[in-house]
Amino acid sequence: MRSSRCRPKPNKTPMENRIGLILTGGGARAAYQVGVLKAIAEAMPRRARSPFPIICGTSAGALNASALAANARNFSKGVQFLVKTWGGFHAHHIYRTDVVGVFNNSILWLVGMVLSAMGSDKLNRVSLLDNSPLVELLERMVPYEQIQQNIDEGHLHALSITASGYGSGQSVTFYQGDKNIEPWRRTGRVGIPTQIEIKHLLASAALPFLFPATMINREYFGDGSMRQIAPLSPALHLGATRILVIGVTANGFSEKPVRGDIGKYPTLAQIAGHALNSIFLDSMEVDLERVKKINDLVAIMPEEMRERTMLRQVEVMVVSPSQPLEKIAERYVKDMPWTIRILLRMIGVRQRSGGILVSYLLSERNYIRALIDMGYQDGLKRRDEIMRFLDVPQPADEMP
């Protein structure tokens, strides 16, 4: 999918040509992004720096975004690191899968809900899953000090991580970048300069109900895809003139519902999966549709009016899965730890239902590698189109 958009110019001086990369959220689904990035990296000149001076991540996409930002001076190295890291994932690298960790946390979560309904704040900070292993993973995964170094050396213009404030109800974009970037405030969303740390990634990837909220600056934050009504806006505020979006939902795939199943009352797992899909899909689709309509309007505006209104066009390209990821997840449900399978069965996950929820939580090697391979194949099919969009010379021009 390709579209264009228009936004107010940040200033009256000509803007540099900066390509922004937006990596959306979706738990384990973010492995798909790694495959697309692998296809792009193979088409890049060797040892080339990142073609994306602006990188924006949300939810699990924030993990990929921060790793790329830390390796901005060598794009292929950063992508290889992501391929190796994701390719070796198991669920216990993300959340506790042992008996004590799973069922103790689940019981405390249920008790906390009851106590909360009775007006008590005891145990109300417990989530369904314990993601403490993710903290250790992120400490090893991202050399955060290199982000500022890459900014100072001109390899990176800005990195942003978006999270949702439970107290304020705002979509907050934490960004680290060039000193000339100005903070922004719009209805329901703000941009705040900061130094990106583990807490920002944990907050952005805190799937509602499943993972605990994270405290940042006296407020608790959760998954950045919640209340993110304009997913493209962070890249635009940071100065992007073109945007590549790598999504994790097969937006263009349409499958006829099974008539024998649609009349049944939905299980808790189906409701949870539907809610997650709404969080991670609907806002991007609405924003892209709004982009096209605004761009069509700007295209017919006289040049004088464009200059007076300070509007500009920003081309957007979207790469998303060619197949529904929940169907792939259904094939690998048995790879999940038995403790998690039992927990999911308790909330209604069956062989032919609950695949959407599983697709977000199934952080096991076979499923992850299947997503990486799909992303890679999708990236190869569109690689010429992507490279033209990035305006990057092909490696065939290089001497061996």
Short mmCIF file of C-alpha atoms in Angstrom, two decimals:
data_model
loop_
_atom_site.label_atom_id
_atom_site.label_comp_id
_atom_site.label_asym_id
_atom_site.label_seq_id
_atom_site.Cartn_x
_atom_site.Cartn_y
_atom_site.Cartn_z
CA MET A 1 0.00 0.00 0.00
CA ARG A 2 1.28 3.45 -0.86
CA SER A 3 -0.19 6.78 -0.01
CA SER A 4 0.79 10.36 0.68
CA ARG A 5 0.03 12.79 3.39
CA CYS A 6 0.28 16.44 4.17
CA ARG A 7 1.19 18.14 7.43
CA PRO A 8 2.17 21.61 8.60
CA LYS A 9 5.82 22.38 8.00
CA PRO A 10 7.84 22.76 11.21
CA ASN A 11 9.54 25.86 9.81
CA LYS A 12 9.78 27.92 6.64
CA THR A 13 13.26 26.72 5.66
CA PRO A 14 13.64 23.83 3.19
CA MET A 15 13.62 20.47 4.94
CA GLU A 16 16.24 17.78 4.46
CA ASN A 17 15.08 14.61 2.80
CA ARG A 18 14.61 12.29 5.78
CA ILE A 19 12.98 8.88 5.63
CA GLY A 20 11.13 7.75 8.72
CA LEU A 21 10.63 4.12 9.70
CA ILE A 22 7.56 3.21 11.74
CA LEU A 23 7.55 -0.18 13.46
CA THR A 24 4.12 -0.94 14.88
CA GLY A 25 3.27 -3.13 17.86
CA GLY A 26 1.96 -6.62 18.35
CA GLY A 27 3.91 -8.76 20.81
CA ALA A 28 5.54 -11.76 19.11
CA ARG A 29 4.17 -10.54 15.78
CA ALA A 30 6.99 -7.98 15.64
CA ALA A 31 9.26 -10.82 14.44
CA TYR A 32 7.70 -10.24 11.01
CA GLN A 33 9.36 -6.82 10.90
CA VAL A 34 12.77 -8.44 11.33
CA GLY A 35 12.26 -10.47 8.15
CA VAL A 36 11.32 -7.39 6.11
CA LEU A 37 14.34 -5.53 7.49
CA LYS A 38 16.55 -8.49 6.55
CA ALA A 39 15.39 -8.27 2.93
CA ILE A 40 16.13 -4.53 2.91
CA ALA A 41 19.56 -4.98 4.50
CA GLU A 42 20.62 -7.50 1.87
CA ALA A 43 19.87 -4.95 -0.84
CA MET A 44 21.90 -2.24 0.89
CA PRO A 45 25.56 -1.47 0.18
CA ARG A 46 27.86 -3.29 2.59
CA ARG A 47 28.60 -1.49 5.85
CA ALA A 48 26.11 1.25 4.91
CA ARG A 49 24.54 3.29 7.67
CA SER A 50 20.83 3.11 8.31
CA PRO A 51 18.64 4.49 5.50
CA PHE A 52 16.23 5.59 8.23
CA PRO A 53 17.46 8.70 10.09
CA ILE A 54 14.13 8.75 11.94
CA ILE A 55 12.98 5.55 13.66
CA CYS A 56 9.69 5.29 15.55
CA GLY A 57 8.66 2.23 17.54
CA THR A 58 5.52 1.26 19.38
CA SER A 59 4.86 -1.76 21.59
CA ALA A 60 7.10 -4.68 20.57
CA GLY A 61 8.15 -2.58 17.58
CA ALA A 62 9.91 -0.34 20.09
CA LEU A 63 12.39 -3.15 20.80
CA ASN A 64 13.28 -3.39 17.12
CA ALA A 65 13.41 0.38 16.75
CA SER A 66 15.81 0.90 19.66
CA ALA A 67 18.14 -1.86 18.44
CA LEU A 68 18.26 -0.30 14.96
CA ALA A 69 18.89 3.15 16.45
CA ALA A 70 21.78 1.82 18.54
CA ASN A 71 23.29 0.33 15.37
CA ALA A 72 22.48 3.20 13.02
CA ARG A 73 26.06 3.49 11.77
CA ASN A 74 25.88 -0.06 10.35
CA PHE A 75 22.38 -1.04 9.27
CA SER A 76 23.23 -4.62 8.28
CA LYS A 77 24.88 -5.26 11.64
CA GLY A 78 21.80 -4.05 13.47
CA VAL A 79 19.49 -6.23 11.38
CA GLN A 80 21.72 -9.28 11.79
CA PHE A 81 21.59 -8.73 15.54
CA LEU A 82 17.79 -8.66 15.44
CA VAL A 83 17.62 -11.82 13.30
CA LYS A 84 19.90 -13.67 15.70
CA THR A 85 18.13 -12.40 18.81
CA TRP A 86 14.57 -13.07 17.64
CA GLY A 87 15.55 -16.38 16.03
CA GLY A 88 16.64 -17.72 19.41
CA PHE A 89 13.59 -16.57 21.35
CA HIS A 90 11.58 -18.74 23.70
CA ALA A 91 8.61 -17.64 25.78
CA HIS A 92 10.67 -17.78 28.98
CA HIS A 93 12.83 -14.96 27.57
CA ILE A 94 9.76 -12.67 27.64
CA TYR A 95 7.67 -13.83 30.61
CA ARG A 96 7.86 -16.46 33.32
CA THR A 97 6.63 -19.87 32.21
CA ASP A 98 7.45 -21.92 35.32
CA VAL A 99 4.60 -23.27 37.42
CA VAL A 100 5.10 -20.85 40.30
CA GLY A 101 5.58 -17.86 38.03
CA VAL A 102 2.48 -18.54 35.91
CA PHE A 103 -0.15 -19.73 38.36
CA ASN A 104 0.96 -17.65 41.33
CA ASN A 105 0.80 -14.52 39.18
CA SER A 106 -2.56 -15.53 37.71
CA ILE A 107 -4.09 -16.17 41.13
CA LEU A 108 -2.78 -12.87 42.44
CA TRP A 109 -4.23 -11.16 39.36
CA LEU A 110 -7.68 -12.60 40.02
CA VAL A 111 -7.51 -11.78 43.73
CA GLY A 112 -6.35 -8.27 42.86
CA MET A 113 -9.39 -7.77 40.63
CA VAL A 114 -11.71 -8.83 43.45
CA LEU A 115 -9.98 -6.60 46.01
CA SER A 116 -10.02 -3.71 43.56
CA ALA A 117 -13.77 -4.12 43.10
CA MET A 118 -14.09 -3.94 46.90
CA GLY A 119 -12.18 -0.65 46.98
CA SER A 120 -8.79 -1.99 48.06
CA ASP A 121 -5.58 -1.09 46.20
CA LYS A 122 -3.72 -4.17 47.42
CA LEU A 123 -2.45 -6.45 44.65
CA ASN A 124 -3.83 -4.15 41.99
CA ARG A 125 -0.43 -3.90 40.33
CA VAL A 126 -0.31 -7.57 39.36
CA SER A 127 -0.71 -8.60 35.70
CA LEU A 128 -1.72 -11.93 34.20
CA LEU A 129 1.89 -12.68 33.20
CA ASP A 130 5.20 -11.82 34.87
CA ASN A 131 7.49 -10.18 32.29
CA SER A 132 10.53 -9.82 34.54
CA PRO A 133 12.65 -11.91 32.10
CA LEU A 134 12.06 -9.21 29.49
CA VAL A 135 13.92 -6.71 31.68
CA GLU A 136 17.04 -8.88 31.62
CA LEU A 137 16.69 -9.36 27.87
CA LEU A 138 16.47 -5.63 27.18
CA GLU A 139 19.52 -4.95 29.34
CA ARG A 140 21.54 -7.23 27.06
CA MET A 141 19.78 -6.34 23.83
CA VAL A 142 20.25 -2.59 23.48
CA PRO A 143 23.44 -0.54 24.12
CA TYR A 144 21.47 2.61 24.92
CA GLU A 145 24.54 4.83 25.16
CA GLN A 146 25.16 4.33 21.42
CA ILE A 147 21.86 6.02 20.53
CA GLN A 148 23.09 9.47 21.54
CA GLN A 149 26.49 8.77 20.02
CA ASN A 150 24.85 8.01 16.67
CA ILE A 151 22.82 11.21 16.93
CA ASP A 152 25.92 13.25 17.66
CA GLU A 153 27.77 11.69 14.72
CA GLY A 154 24.88 12.29 12.30
CA HIS A 155 23.95 8.64 11.72
CA LEU A 156 20.58 9.12 13.41
CA HIS A 157 18.27 12.13 13.56
CA ALA A 158 15.80 10.82 16.13
CA LEU A 159 14.38 7.74 17.85
CA SER A 160 10.91 7.76 19.38
CA ILE A 161 9.07 5.33 21.62
CA THR A 162 5.33 5.80 22.18
CA ALA A 163 3.46 4.69 25.31
CA SER A 164 -0.02 5.30 26.68
CA GLY A 165 -0.50 7.12 29.98
CA TYR A 166 -3.08 5.39 32.18
CA GLY A 167 -3.48 8.46 34.37
CA SER A 168 -3.60 11.24 31.76
CA GLY A 169 -5.14 9.13 28.99
CA GLN A 170 -2.66 10.64 26.54
CA SER A 171 -0.52 9.01 23.89
CA VAL A 172 2.99 10.09 24.88
CA THR A 173 5.89 9.91 22.44
CA PHE A 174 9.25 9.90 24.20
CA TYR A 175 11.95 10.90 21.75
CA GLN A 176 15.71 11.30 21.72
CA GLY A 177 17.13 13.24 18.81
CA ASP A 178 18.60 16.35 17.29
CA LYS A 179 18.53 19.34 19.64
CA ASN A 180 16.53 21.39 17.13
CA ILE A 181 13.50 19.10 17.35
CA GLU A 182 10.75 20.87 19.26
CA PRO A 183 8.31 19.10 21.62
CA TRP A 184 4.69 19.01 20.48
CA ARG A 185 1.28 18.92 22.04
CA ARG A 186 -1.88 17.98 20.19
CA THR A 187 -5.29 16.74 21.32
CA GLY A 188 -4.69 13.48 23.16
CA ARG A 189 -0.98 13.22 22.27
CA VAL A 190 2.30 14.86 23.19
CA GLY A 191 5.98 14.55 22.28
CA ILE A 192 8.53 14.74 25.12
CA PRO A 193 12.33 14.85 24.71
CA THR A 194 14.17 12.39 26.94
CA GLN A 195 16.95 9.84 27.02
CA ILE A 196 15.53 6.50 25.93
CA GLU A 197 15.96 3.79 28.56
CA ILE A 198 14.66 0.31 29.34
CA LYS A 199 11.61 1.73 31.14
CA HIS A 200 10.35 3.36 27.95
CA LEU A 201 10.51 0.07 26.05
CA LEU A 202 8.85 -1.84 28.89
CA ALA A 203 6.06 0.71 29.06
CA SER A 204 5.47 0.75 25.32
CA ALA A 205 5.34 -3.07 25.15
CA ALA A 206 3.10 -3.58 28.20
CA LEU A 207 0.14 -5.36 26.59
CA PRO A 208 -2.99 -4.43 28.59
CA PHE A 209 -3.97 -6.96 31.27
CA LEU A 210 -1.15 -9.29 30.21
CA PHE A 211 1.93 -7.32 31.29
CA PRO A 212 2.35 -4.81 34.15
CA ALA A 213 2.30 -1.06 33.62
CA THR A 214 5.57 0.86 34.00
CA MET A 215 6.11 4.03 36.03
CA ILE A 216 7.69 6.97 34.14
CA ASN A 217 7.77 10.48 35.59
CA ARG A 218 5.10 9.84 38.25
CA GLU A 219 2.65 8.21 35.82
CA TYR A 220 2.00 4.59 34.89
CA PHE A 221 2.21 3.75 31.20
CA GLY A 222 1.02 0.83 29.11
CA ASP A 223 1.20 -0.36 25.53
CA GLY A 224 1.78 2.51 23.13
CA SER A 225 -0.79 1.32 20.62
CA MET A 226 -3.61 2.17 23.01
CA ARG A 227 -5.13 5.58 22.26
CA GLN A 228 -2.59 6.16 19.48
CA ILE A 229 -5.04 7.90 17.20
CA ALA A 230 -2.37 9.17 14.78
CA PRO A 231 0.42 6.56 14.48
CA LEU A 232 2.15 8.46 11.67
CA SER A 233 2.40 11.75 13.56
CA PRO A 234 5.59 11.07 15.60
CA ALA A 235 7.66 10.57 12.44
CA LEU A 236 6.22 13.74 10.93
CA HIS A 237 6.85 15.82 14.04
CA LEU A 238 10.43 14.53 14.07
CA GLY A 239 10.94 15.79 10.52
CA ALA A 240 10.28 12.83 8.22
CA THR A 241 9.59 13.69 4.58
CA ARG A 242 8.83 10.08 3.60
CA ILE A 243 7.65 7.21 5.79
CA LEU A 244 7.97 3.44 5.53
CA VAL A 245 5.56 1.57 7.80
CA ILE A 246 6.17 -2.10 8.60
CA GLY A 247 2.98 -3.46 10.09
CA VAL A 248 2.20 -6.80 11.73
CA THR A 249 -1.37 -7.36 10.57
CA ALA A 250 -2.45 -8.72 7.19
CA ASN A 251 -4.58 -5.67 6.45
CA GLY A 252 -5.34 -6.65 2.88
CA PHE A 253 -6.25 -10.26 3.67
CA SER A 254 -9.91 -11.09 3.75
CA GLU A 255 -11.25 -14.45 4.76
CA LYS A 256 -14.88 -15.56 4.76
CA PRO A 257 -16.11 -16.37 8.28
CA VAL A 258 -17.00 -19.93 9.14
CA ARG A 259 -20.80 -19.87 9.40
CA GLY A 260 -20.88 -22.70 11.89
CA ASP A 261 -18.78 -20.76 14.39
CA ILE A 262 -19.90 -17.14 14.17
CA GLY A 263 -23.13 -17.78 16.07
CA LYS A 264 -21.39 -19.10 19.17
CA TYR A 265 -20.86 -16.87 22.17
CA PRO A 266 -17.22 -15.65 22.13
CA THR A 267 -14.75 -17.01 24.66
CA LEU A 268 -12.64 -14.70 26.79
CA ALA A 269 -9.69 -15.53 24.54
CA GLN A 270 -11.64 -14.48 21.44
CA ILE A 271 -12.71 -11.24 23.08
CA ALA A 272 -9.13 -10.52 24.17
CA GLY A 273 -7.80 -11.27 20.68
CA HIS A 274 -10.44 -9.05 19.10
CA ALA A 275 -9.57 -6.23 21.52
CA LEU A 276 -5.85 -6.55 20.74
CA ASN A 277 -6.50 -6.50 17.01
CA SER A 278 -8.58 -3.36 17.46
CA ILE A 279 -5.75 -1.72 19.39
CA PHE A 280 -3.04 -2.61 16.90
CA LEU A 281 -4.95 -2.29 13.64
CA ASP A 282 -7.78 0.19 13.66
CA SER A 283 -5.86 3.40 14.43
CA MET A 284 -3.29 2.83 11.67
CA GLU A 285 -5.98 2.02 9.12
CA VAL A 286 -7.93 5.15 10.03
CA ASP A 287 -4.80 7.32 9.91
CA LEU A 288 -3.79 5.98 6.49
CA GLU A 289 -7.27 6.58 5.14
CA ARG A 290 -7.19 10.11 6.51
CA VAL A 291 -3.79 10.59 4.86
CA LYS A 292 -5.12 9.71 1.44
CA LYS A 293 -8.10 12.03 1.72
CA ILE A 294 -6.00 14.96 2.91
CA ASN A 295 -3.45 14.36 0.19
CA ASP A 296 -6.14 14.28 -2.49
CA LEU A 297 -7.32 17.65 -1.20
CA VAL A 298 -3.83 19.15 -1.18
CA ALA A 299 -3.21 17.89 -4.72
CA ILE A 300 -5.95 20.14 -6.10
CA MET A 301 -5.00 23.19 -4.01
CA PRO A 302 -3.30 26.08 -5.83
CA GLU A 303 0.40 26.47 -5.00
CA GLU A 304 -0.24 29.84 -3.38
CA MET A 305 -2.76 28.30 -1.01
CA ARG A 306 -0.35 25.49 -0.13
CA GLU A 307 2.32 28.00 0.81
CA ARG A 308 -0.13 30.10 2.81
CA THR A 309 -1.43 27.10 4.74
CA MET A 310 2.11 25.66 5.11
CA LEU A 311 0.98 22.22 3.97
CA ARG A 312 3.27 19.64 2.41
CA GLN A 313 2.97 16.14 1.05
CA VAL A 314 4.68 13.19 2.67
CA GLU A 315 4.78 9.90 0.78
CA VAL A 316 3.94 6.80 2.82
CA MET A 317 4.64 3.17 1.95
CA VAL A 318 3.23 0.27 3.96
CA VAL A 319 4.59 -3.29 4.10
CA SER A 320 2.40 -5.79 5.95
CA PRO A 321 2.02 -9.59 6.20
CA SER A 322 0.75 -11.42 3.13
CA GLN A 323 -1.03 -13.97 5.33
CA PRO A 324 -2.97 -13.70 8.61
CA LEU A 325 -0.52 -14.38 11.44
CA GLU A 326 -3.15 -16.01 13.64
CA LYS A 327 -3.43 -18.87 11.14
CA ILE A 328 0.32 -19.46 11.42
CA ALA A 329 0.13 -19.25 15.21
CA GLU A 330 -2.50 -22.01 15.30
CA ARG A 331 0.06 -24.41 13.80
CA TYR A 332 2.52 -23.80 16.62
CA VAL A 333 0.30 -23.64 19.70
CA LYS A 334 1.76 -26.92 20.96
CA ASP A 335 5.20 -25.28 21.09
CA MET A 336 4.07 -23.09 23.98
CA PRO A 337 5.08 -24.17 27.51
CA TRP A 338 2.45 -26.46 29.03
CA THR A 339 1.81 -23.98 31.81
CA ILE A 340 0.85 -21.27 29.32
CA ARG A 341 -1.26 -23.70 27.28
CA ILE A 342 -3.25 -24.60 30.39
CA LEU A 343 -3.67 -20.93 31.27
CA LEU A 344 -4.89 -20.13 27.77
CA ARG A 345 -7.28 -23.09 27.75
CA MET A 346 -8.79 -21.73 30.95
CA ILE A 347 -9.76 -18.55 29.09
CA GLY A 348 -11.07 -20.32 25.99
CA VAL A 349 -8.17 -20.94 23.61
CA ARG A 350 -8.93 -24.05 21.56
CA GLN A 351 -7.42 -25.58 18.44
CA ARG A 352 -9.65 -23.57 16.10
CA SER A 353 -10.27 -20.50 18.25
CA GLY A 354 -8.19 -17.99 20.14
CA GLY A 355 -5.49 -17.91 17.46
CA ILE A 356 -5.39 -14.12 17.48
CA LEU A 357 -4.44 -13.97 21.17
CA VAL A 358 -1.90 -16.77 20.69
CA SER A 359 -0.28 -14.89 17.81
CA TYR A 360 0.66 -12.09 20.22
CA LEU A 361 2.02 -14.36 22.97
CA LEU A 362 3.62 -17.25 21.08
CA SER A 363 7.26 -16.25 21.54
CA GLU A 364 8.64 -19.65 20.56
CA ARG A 365 11.40 -20.34 18.05
CA ASN A 366 9.47 -22.16 15.31
CA TYR A 367 6.69 -19.57 15.17
CA ILE A 368 9.14 -16.67 15.39
CA ARG A 369 11.25 -18.06 12.56
CA ALA A 370 8.13 -18.63 10.46
CA LEU A 371 7.24 -14.95 10.87
CA ILE A 372 10.78 -13.83 10.07
CA ASP A 373 10.72 -15.98 6.92
CA MET A 374 7.35 -14.56 5.86
CA GLY A 375 8.62 -11.02 6.39
CA TYR A 376 11.74 -11.84 4.40
CA GLN A 377 9.75 -13.32 1.51
CA ASP A 378 7.32 -10.38 1.51
CA GLY A 379 10.30 -8.02 1.57
CA LEU A 380 11.94 -9.81 -1.37
CA LYS A 381 8.75 -9.59 -3.43
CA ARG A 382 8.63 -5.83 -2.93
CA ARG A 383 12.33 -5.15 -2.57
CA ASP A 384 12.71 -3.21 -5.83
CA GLU A 385 9.75 -1.05 -4.89
CA ILE A 386 11.13 -0.52 -1.39
CA MET A 387 14.61 0.38 -2.61
CA ARG A 388 13.20 2.89 -5.09
CA PHE A 389 11.21 4.39 -2.25
CA LEU A 390 14.38 4.61 -0.11
CA ASP A 391 16.41 5.87 -3.10
CA VAL A 392 19.30 3.58 -2.14
CA PRO A 393 21.86 2.37 -4.76
CA GLN A 394 21.89 -1.38 -5.35
CA PRO A 395 24.83 -3.46 -4.08
CA ALA A 396 25.38 -4.76 -7.64
CA ASP A 397 27.14 -1.46 -8.33
CA GLU A 398 29.78 -2.32 -5.75
CA MET A 399 33.06 -4.00 -6.59
CA PRO A 400 33.47 -7.48 -5.10
#
